[in-house]
Coordinates of C-alpha atoms (C1' of nucleotides) in Angstrom, one line a residue:
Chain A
X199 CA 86.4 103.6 110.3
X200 CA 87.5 104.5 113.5
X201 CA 90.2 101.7 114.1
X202 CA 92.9 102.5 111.2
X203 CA 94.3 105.4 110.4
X204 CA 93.5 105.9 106.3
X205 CA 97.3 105.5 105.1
X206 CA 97.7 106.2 101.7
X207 CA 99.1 103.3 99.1
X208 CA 102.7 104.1 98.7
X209 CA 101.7 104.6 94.9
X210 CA 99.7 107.5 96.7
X211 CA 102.4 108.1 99.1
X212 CA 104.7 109.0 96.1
X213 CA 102.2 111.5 95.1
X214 CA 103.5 113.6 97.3
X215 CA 107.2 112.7 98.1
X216 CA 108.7 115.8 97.1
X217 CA 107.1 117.6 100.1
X218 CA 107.2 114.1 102.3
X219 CA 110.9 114.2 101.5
X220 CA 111.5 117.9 102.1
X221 CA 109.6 117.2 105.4
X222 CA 111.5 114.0 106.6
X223 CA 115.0 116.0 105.5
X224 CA 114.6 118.3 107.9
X225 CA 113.4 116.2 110.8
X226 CA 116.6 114.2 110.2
X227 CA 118.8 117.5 110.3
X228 CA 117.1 118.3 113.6
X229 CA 117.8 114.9 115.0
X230 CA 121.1 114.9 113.6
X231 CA 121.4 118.3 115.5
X232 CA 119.9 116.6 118.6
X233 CA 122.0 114.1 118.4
X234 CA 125.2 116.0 118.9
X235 CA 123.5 118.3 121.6
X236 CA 123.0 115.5 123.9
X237 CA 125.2 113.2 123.1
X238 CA 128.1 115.5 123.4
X239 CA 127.4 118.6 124.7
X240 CA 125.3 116.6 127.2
X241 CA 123.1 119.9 128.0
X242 CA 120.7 122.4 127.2
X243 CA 117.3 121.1 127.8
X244 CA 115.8 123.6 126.6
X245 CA 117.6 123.5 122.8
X246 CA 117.0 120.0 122.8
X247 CA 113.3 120.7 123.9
X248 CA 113.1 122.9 120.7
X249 CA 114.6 120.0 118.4
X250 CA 112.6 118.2 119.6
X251 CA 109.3 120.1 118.5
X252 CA 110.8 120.7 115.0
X253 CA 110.9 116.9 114.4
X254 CA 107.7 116.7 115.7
X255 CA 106.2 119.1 113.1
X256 CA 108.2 118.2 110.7
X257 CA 106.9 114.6 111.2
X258 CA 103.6 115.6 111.8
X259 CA 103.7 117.5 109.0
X260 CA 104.3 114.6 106.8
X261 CA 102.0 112.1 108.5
X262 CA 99.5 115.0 107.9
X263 CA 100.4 114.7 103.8
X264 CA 100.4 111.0 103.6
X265 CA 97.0 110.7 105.2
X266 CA 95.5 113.7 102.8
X267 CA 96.9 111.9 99.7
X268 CA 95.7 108.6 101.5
X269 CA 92.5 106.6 101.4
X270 CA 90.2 104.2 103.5
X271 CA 92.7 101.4 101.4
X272 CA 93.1 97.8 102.0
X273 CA 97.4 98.4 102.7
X274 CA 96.1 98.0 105.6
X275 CA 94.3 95.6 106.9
X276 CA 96.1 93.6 103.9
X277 CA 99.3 93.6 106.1
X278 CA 97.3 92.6 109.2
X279 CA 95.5 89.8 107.5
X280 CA 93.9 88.3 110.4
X281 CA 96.0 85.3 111.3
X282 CA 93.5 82.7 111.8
X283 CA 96.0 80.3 113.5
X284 CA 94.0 77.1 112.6
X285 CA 93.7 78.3 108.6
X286 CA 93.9 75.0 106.8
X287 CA 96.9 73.2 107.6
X288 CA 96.3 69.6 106.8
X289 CA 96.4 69.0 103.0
X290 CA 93.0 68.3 101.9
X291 CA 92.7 65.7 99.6
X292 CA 92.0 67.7 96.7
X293 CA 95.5 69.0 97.0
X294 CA 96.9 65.6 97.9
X295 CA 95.5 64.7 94.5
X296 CA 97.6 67.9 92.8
X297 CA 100.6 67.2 95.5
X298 CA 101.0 63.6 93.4
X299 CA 103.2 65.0 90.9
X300 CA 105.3 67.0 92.9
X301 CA 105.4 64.1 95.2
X302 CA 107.3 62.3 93.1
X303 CA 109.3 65.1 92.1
X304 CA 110.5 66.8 95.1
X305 CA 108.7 68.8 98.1
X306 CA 108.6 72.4 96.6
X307 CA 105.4 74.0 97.4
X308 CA 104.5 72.1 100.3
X309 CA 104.0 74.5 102.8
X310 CA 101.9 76.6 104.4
X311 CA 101.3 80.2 104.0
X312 CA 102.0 82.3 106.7
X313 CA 99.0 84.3 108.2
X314 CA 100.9 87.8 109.8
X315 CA 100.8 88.3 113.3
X316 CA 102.8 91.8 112.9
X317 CA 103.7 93.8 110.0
X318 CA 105.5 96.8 109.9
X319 CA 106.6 98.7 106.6
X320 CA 109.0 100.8 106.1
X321 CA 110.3 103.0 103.1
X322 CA 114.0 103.8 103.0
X323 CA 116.6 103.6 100.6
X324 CA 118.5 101.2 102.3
X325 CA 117.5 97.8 103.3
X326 CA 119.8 96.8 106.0
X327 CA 118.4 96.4 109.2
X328 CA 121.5 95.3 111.2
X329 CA 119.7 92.2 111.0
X330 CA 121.5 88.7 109.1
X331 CA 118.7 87.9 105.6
X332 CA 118.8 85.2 103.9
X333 CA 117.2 85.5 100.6
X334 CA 114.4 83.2 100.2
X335 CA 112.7 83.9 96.6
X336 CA 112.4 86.8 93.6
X337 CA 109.1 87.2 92.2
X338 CA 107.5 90.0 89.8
X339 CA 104.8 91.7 90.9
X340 CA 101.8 92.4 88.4
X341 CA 101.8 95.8 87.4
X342 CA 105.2 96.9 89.2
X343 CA 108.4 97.5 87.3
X344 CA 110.5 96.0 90.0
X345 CA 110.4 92.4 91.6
X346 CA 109.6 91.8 95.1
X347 CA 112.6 89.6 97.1
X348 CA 111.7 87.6 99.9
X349 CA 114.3 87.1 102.7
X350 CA 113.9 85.5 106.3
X351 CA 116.0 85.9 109.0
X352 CA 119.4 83.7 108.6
X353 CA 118.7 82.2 112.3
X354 CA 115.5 80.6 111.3
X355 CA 117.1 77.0 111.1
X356 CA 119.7 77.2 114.1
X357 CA 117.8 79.8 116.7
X358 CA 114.2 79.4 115.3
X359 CA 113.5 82.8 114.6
X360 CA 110.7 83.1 111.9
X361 CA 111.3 86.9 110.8
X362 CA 111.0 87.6 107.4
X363 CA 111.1 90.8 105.6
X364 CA 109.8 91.4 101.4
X365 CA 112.1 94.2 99.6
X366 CA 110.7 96.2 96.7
X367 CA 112.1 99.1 94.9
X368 CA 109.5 101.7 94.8
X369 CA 107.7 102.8 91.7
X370 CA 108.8 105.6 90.8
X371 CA 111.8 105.8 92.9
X372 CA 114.6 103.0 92.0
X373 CA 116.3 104.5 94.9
X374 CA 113.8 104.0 97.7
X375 CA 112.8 100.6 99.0
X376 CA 109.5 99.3 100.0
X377 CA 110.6 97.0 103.2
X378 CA 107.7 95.0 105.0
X379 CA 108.6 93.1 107.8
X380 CA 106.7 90.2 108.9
X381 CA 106.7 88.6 112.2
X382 CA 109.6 89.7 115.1
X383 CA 112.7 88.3 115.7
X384 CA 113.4 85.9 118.1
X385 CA 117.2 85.4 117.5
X386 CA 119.6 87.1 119.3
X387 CA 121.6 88.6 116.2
X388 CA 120.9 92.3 117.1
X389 CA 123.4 94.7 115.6
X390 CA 125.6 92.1 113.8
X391 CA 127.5 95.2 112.0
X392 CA 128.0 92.3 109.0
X393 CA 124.6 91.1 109.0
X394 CA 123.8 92.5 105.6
X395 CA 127.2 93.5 104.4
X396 CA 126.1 94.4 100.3
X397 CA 123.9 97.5 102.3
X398 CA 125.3 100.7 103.0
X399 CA 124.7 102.3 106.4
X400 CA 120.9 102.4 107.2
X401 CA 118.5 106.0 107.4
X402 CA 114.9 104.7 106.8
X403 CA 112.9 107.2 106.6
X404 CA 109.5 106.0 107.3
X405 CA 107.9 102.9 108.7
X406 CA 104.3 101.6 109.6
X407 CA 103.2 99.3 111.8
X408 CA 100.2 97.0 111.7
X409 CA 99.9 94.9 114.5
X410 CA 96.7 92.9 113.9
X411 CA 96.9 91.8 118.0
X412 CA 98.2 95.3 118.5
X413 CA 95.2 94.9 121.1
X414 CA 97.1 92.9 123.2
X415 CA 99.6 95.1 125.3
X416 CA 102.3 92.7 125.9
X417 CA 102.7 93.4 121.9
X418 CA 102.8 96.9 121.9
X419 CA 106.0 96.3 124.3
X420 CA 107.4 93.4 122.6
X421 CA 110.8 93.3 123.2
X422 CA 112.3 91.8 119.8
X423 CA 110.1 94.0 118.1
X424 CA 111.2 97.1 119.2
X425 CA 114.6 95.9 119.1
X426 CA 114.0 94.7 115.8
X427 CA 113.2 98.0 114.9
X428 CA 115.9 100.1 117.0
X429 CA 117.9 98.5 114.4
X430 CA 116.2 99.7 111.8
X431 CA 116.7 102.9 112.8
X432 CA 120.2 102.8 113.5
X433 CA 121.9 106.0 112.6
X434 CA 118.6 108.3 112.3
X435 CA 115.6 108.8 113.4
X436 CA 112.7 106.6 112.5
X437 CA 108.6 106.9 112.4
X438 CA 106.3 104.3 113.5
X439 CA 102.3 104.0 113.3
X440 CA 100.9 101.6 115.7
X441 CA 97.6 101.5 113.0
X442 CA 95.7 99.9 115.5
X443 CA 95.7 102.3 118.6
X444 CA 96.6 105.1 115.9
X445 CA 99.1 106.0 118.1
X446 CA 102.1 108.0 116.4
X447 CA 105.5 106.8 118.0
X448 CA 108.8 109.6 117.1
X449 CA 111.5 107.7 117.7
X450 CA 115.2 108.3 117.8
X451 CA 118.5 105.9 118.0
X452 CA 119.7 107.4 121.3
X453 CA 116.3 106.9 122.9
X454 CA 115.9 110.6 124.3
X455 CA 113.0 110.7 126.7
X456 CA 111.3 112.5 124.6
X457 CA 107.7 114.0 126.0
X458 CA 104.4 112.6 124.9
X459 CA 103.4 115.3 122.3
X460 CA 100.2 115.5 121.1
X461 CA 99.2 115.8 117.3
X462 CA 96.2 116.7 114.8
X463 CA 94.0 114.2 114.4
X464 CA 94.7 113.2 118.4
X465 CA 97.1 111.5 118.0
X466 CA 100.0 110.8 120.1
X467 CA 104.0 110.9 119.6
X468 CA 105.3 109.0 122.1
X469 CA 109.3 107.5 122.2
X470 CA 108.6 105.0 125.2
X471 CA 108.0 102.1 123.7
X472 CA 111.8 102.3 122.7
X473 CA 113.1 104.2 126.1
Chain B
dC300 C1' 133.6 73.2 99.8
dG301 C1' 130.1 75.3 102.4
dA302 C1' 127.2 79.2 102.3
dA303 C1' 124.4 82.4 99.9
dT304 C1' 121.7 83.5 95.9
dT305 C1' 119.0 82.5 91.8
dT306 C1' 115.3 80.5 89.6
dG307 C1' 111.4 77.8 88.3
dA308 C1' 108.0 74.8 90.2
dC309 C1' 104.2 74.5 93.1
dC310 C1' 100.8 75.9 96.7
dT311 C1' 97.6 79.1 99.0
dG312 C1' 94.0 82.3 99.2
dA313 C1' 91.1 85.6 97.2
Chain C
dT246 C1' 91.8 81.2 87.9
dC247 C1' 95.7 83.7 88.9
dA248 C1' 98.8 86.8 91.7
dG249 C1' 101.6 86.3 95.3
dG250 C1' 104.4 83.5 98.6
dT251 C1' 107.5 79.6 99.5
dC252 C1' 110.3 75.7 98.5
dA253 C1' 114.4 73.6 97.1
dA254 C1' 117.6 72.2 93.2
dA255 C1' 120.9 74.5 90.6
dT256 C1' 124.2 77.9 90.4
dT257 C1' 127.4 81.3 92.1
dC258 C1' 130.4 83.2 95.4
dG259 C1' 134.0 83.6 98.9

DNA sequence: CGAATTTGACCTGA
DNA sequence: TCAGGTCAAATTCG
């Protein structure tokens, strides 16, 4: 399989968090480091230059753990289920026979599932985005100690915007959340400081991306999207995996222009999607 | 009192 | 058939 990058199950990823955590600690501190260098010092190239590198490896490093730990799974292409834009919308009759009931009742349940036309997962240990949620549903997940909560964007009614994001607690790590965003936004609520005001400041720590029409430029450049996740990464540095073009993408919040740097495996760190 | 969250019902897709 | 996703009434919150 020469079109996704093996990532590992974050069961998996777990497996190795000690050393992923270790890794991503000291790729922060660097960027943290950067951070000041540039933004107030507003010089030496060449120190910034050797930041830079260290978050690269650092990240690398990581990304080089994850995938040994990792598997040909279905994470996957599970978050890029194929969307399939004409998948069954009209209610067939069989189901108009089992709507009846809830006919009479009320309308819950009649709806259509979603098919995801981007998906990007991140794992942090705080869930605001700068993004307004609304909380949508709770459910318990087979098998997982924690429940899985559904939110979608608090603009869907008045701006339309159909982003919606699923929060789980990690396995073995209460502290650490699961995030995977669904869809991009399409409001124009970037950086409401009160948008999720029960979260502390953000530092998510790693993300994924699975863009099933990754294939399609205009959405490696899509605007909400990368604003979408600028926000996420508010306050630190954040890691994104296109999946699809396994292209590696080190970004940080101040958009440095950062130079192309090549990894193992071929693959590319690249900051200009968000430049 | 309006907005947000909770919760159980119901539907979809594998 | 059932796990997971969504809906919306009920409840809670500010």
């Amino acid at each position: 399989m020469d079109t996704l990058y093996p990532w590992p199950e974050p069961e998996t990823l777990s497996s190795n968090k000690k050393r992923v955590i270790q890794k991503l600690v000291e790729g922060q501190q660097c960027a943290t480091e950067l951070q000041v260098i540039v933004l107030h010092n507003n010089k030496p190239p060449q120190q910034a230059e050797e930041l830079v590198q260290k978050i690269l490896w650092s990240f690398n490093q990581t990304l080089s753990m994850l995938a040994e730990a990792g598997h040909h799974d279905e994470v996957i292409s599970q978050n890029q289920a194929t969307c399939n834009d004409d998948c069954k919308s009209q209610d067939s009759s069989e189901s108009s026979k089992r709507s009846l009931s809830a006919f009479v009742k009320d309308k819950r349940g009649c709806y259509k599932r979603k098919r995801f036309a981007q998906t990007k997962i991140v794992v942090s240990d705080k869930i605001e985005d700068g993004h307004a949620w609304r909380k949508y549903g709770q459910k318990n997940i087979l098998h997982s100690k924690h429940p899985r909560s559904y939110f979608r964007c608090s603009h869907k009614h008045d701006q339309g915007c159909s982003a919606i994001k699923q929060v789980q607690r990690m396995e073995d790590d209460a502290q650490m959340y699961h995030i995977t965003y669904i869809g991009t936004h399409t409001c124009r609520d970037q950086y409401s400081s009160m948008a999720t005001p029960r979260i502390d400041s953000p530092s998510p720590i790693l993300k994924l991306e699975s863009e099933e029409q990754a294939t399609t430029p205009s959405d490696v450049t899509d605007l909400d999207s990368m604003t979408m996740w600028t926000d996420v990464m508010m306050g630190g540095v954040g890691f994104e995996i296109d999946v699809v073009s396994n292209m590696y993408s080190c970004t940080e919040i101040t958009c440095l222009d950062l130079e192309p740097v090549e990894l193992e495996n071929g693959l590319l760190f690249d900051d200009t999607d968000f430049a």
